[in-house]
Structure formats: C-alpha cells, structure tokens
Short mmCIF file of C-alpha atoms in Angstrom, two decimals:
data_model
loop_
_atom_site.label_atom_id
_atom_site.label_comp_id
_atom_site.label_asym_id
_atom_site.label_seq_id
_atom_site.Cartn_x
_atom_site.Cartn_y
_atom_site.Cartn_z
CA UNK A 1 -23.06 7.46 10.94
CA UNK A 2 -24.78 6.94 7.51
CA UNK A 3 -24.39 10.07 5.97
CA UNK A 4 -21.78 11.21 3.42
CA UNK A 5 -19.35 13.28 4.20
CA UNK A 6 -16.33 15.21 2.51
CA UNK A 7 -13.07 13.43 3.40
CA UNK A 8 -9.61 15.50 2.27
CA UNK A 9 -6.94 13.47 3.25
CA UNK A 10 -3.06 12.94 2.17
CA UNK A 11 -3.73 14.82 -1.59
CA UNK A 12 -6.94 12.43 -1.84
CA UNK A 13 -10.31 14.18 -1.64
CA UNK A 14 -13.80 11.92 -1.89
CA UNK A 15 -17.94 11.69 -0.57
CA UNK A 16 -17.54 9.05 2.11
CA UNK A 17 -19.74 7.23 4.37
CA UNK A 18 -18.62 5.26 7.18
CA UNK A 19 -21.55 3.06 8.06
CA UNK A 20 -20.25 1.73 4.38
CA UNK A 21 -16.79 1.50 4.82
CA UNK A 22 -14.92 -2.27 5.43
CA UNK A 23 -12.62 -2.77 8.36
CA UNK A 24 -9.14 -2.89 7.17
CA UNK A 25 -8.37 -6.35 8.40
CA UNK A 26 -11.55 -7.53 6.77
CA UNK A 27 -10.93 -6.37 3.24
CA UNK A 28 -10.32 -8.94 1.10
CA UNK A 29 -8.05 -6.52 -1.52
CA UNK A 30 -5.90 -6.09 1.89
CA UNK A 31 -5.83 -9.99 2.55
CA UNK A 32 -4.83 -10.97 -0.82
CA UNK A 33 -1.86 -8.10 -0.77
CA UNK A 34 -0.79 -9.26 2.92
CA UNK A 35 -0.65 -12.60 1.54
CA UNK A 36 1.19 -11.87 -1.78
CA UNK A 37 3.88 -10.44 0.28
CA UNK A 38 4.26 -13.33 2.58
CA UNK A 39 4.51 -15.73 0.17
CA UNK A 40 7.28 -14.18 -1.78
CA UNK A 41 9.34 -13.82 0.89
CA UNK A 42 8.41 -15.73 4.35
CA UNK A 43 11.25 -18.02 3.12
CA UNK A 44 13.56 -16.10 1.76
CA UNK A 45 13.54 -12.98 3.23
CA UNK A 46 11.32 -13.10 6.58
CA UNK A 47 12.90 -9.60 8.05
CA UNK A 48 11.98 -7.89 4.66
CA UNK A 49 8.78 -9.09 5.02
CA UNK A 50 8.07 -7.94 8.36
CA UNK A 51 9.34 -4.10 7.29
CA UNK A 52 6.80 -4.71 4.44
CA UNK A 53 4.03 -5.71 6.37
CA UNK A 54 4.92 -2.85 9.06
CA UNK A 55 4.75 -0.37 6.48
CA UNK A 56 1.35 -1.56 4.26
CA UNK A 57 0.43 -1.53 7.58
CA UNK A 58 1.22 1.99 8.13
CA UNK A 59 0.05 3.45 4.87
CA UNK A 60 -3.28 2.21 4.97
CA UNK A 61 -3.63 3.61 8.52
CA UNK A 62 -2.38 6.78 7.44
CA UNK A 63 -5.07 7.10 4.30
CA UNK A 64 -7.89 5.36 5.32
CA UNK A 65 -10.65 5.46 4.41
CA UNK A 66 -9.04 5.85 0.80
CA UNK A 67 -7.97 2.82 -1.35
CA UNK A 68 -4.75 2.14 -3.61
CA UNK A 69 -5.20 3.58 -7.19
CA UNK A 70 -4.79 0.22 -8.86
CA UNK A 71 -6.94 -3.00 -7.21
CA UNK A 72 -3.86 -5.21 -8.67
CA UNK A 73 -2.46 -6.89 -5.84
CA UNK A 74 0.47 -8.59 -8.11
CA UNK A 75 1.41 -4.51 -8.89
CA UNK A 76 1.31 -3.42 -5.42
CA UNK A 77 3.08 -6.54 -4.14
CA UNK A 78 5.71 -5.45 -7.09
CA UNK A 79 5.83 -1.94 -5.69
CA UNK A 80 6.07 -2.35 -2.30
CA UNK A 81 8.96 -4.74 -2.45
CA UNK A 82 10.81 -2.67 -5.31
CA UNK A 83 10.17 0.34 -2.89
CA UNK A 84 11.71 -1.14 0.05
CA UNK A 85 14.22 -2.98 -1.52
CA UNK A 86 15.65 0.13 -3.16
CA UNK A 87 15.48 1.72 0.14
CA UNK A 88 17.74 -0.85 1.62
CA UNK A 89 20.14 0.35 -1.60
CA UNK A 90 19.71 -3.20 -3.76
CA UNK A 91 19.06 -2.99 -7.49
CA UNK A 92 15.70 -4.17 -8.08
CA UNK A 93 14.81 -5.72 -11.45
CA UNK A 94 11.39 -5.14 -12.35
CA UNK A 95 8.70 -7.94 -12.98
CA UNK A 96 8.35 -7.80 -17.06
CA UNK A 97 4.82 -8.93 -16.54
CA UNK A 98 3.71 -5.79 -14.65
CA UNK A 99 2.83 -2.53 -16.31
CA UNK A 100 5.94 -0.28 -16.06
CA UNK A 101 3.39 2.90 -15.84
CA UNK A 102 1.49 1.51 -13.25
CA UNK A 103 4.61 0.40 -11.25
CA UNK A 104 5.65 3.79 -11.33
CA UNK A 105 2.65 5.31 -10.24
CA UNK A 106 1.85 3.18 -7.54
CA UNK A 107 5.94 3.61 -6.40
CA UNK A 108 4.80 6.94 -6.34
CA UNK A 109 1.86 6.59 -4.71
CA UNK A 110 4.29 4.23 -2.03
CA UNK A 111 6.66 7.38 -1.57
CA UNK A 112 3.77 9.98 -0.95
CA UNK A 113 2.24 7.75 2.15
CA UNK A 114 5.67 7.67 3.59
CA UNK A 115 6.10 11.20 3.34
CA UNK A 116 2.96 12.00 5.14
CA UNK A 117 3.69 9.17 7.60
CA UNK A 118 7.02 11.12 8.28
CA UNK A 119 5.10 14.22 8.07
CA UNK A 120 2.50 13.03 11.12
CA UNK A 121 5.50 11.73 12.76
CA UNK A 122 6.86 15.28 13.11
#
C-alpha cells in the first residue's frame, strides 16, 4: 500500500505509510544497536546478551512501525542493559558519558514496551 494511514499503537500515534517503511532486520539504527549489545557482552556475559537480544527483539515487534525516541544507539545500548541488569537485581552504575535525562526516558520508554508485551501476552 502507498497511502498514509493513522497508526495508534502502544501510547504512540503517527501518519504512516508502509510501502515506505524499512524491514526491521534491514535497518541500519537496528544493526548498529544489535551490534552494540553484542560487543559489550558476547564475552563476558553471552546469556545476558541473548535475554537482551530476545527482548529488543520483542519490543520492536511489539511497536513497529514506530522508532525509539532517541536514534543514539550508545543510549539505548546503556538502557537496555541497565534495564535488564536491574531486573536481574544487580546495581547498575550508569555510563557518565550518557545523558542521565535521556537514560531515563528511554528506561522508561524500555519499561512501557514490556508492559504492553505482558499486556498482549495476557
């Protein structure tokens, strides 16, 4: 279809059309994150990483054909892991080179997707 259309979805509300839209596995904002993650933690953590990837994963199912807020892949490879990793109960210390603000918003922005994933789940 290449026509606009009104999309409401998970709080989000925009004109979309889907002849326009990327495939998720083709955008590059989505290959640089996947790859962010991996390289922090293929080594050190590879479980963690696979719950990370597993839930991106599930997120951007969940509000495509929306974006993240931010196009900062350093912030939302910050978020997700401080997101998860408080999840698992460890004390996260935050990257001093990422906007607090923005890490909070896009945390945020994390725990909203998960509640609509558990929400669809239901």
């Amino acid at each position: 279809m290449d026509d606009l259309f009104l999309v409401k979805k998970v709080g989000m509300e925009e004109q979309v059309n889907p002849s326009k839209l990327p495939f998720l596995e083709r955008d590059p904002f989505i290959e640089e994150l996947i790859e962010k993650l991996t390289r922090r933690w293929e080594h050190t953590n590879p479980s963690f990483l696979e719950q990370l990837l597993v839930t991106v994963q599930q997120h951007l199912f969940i509000m495509y054909p929306f974006r993240f807020p931010f196009e900062n892949t350093e912030l939302w490879s910050e978020a997700y892991s401080k997101w998860l990793s408080q999840m698992y109960g460890e004390i996260w210390r935050d990257n001093a080179d990422i906007n607090h603000e923005e890490l909070m918003e896009a945390t945020q922005f994390i725990e909203r997707m998960e509640q609509a994933q558990q929400n669809y789940l239901l």
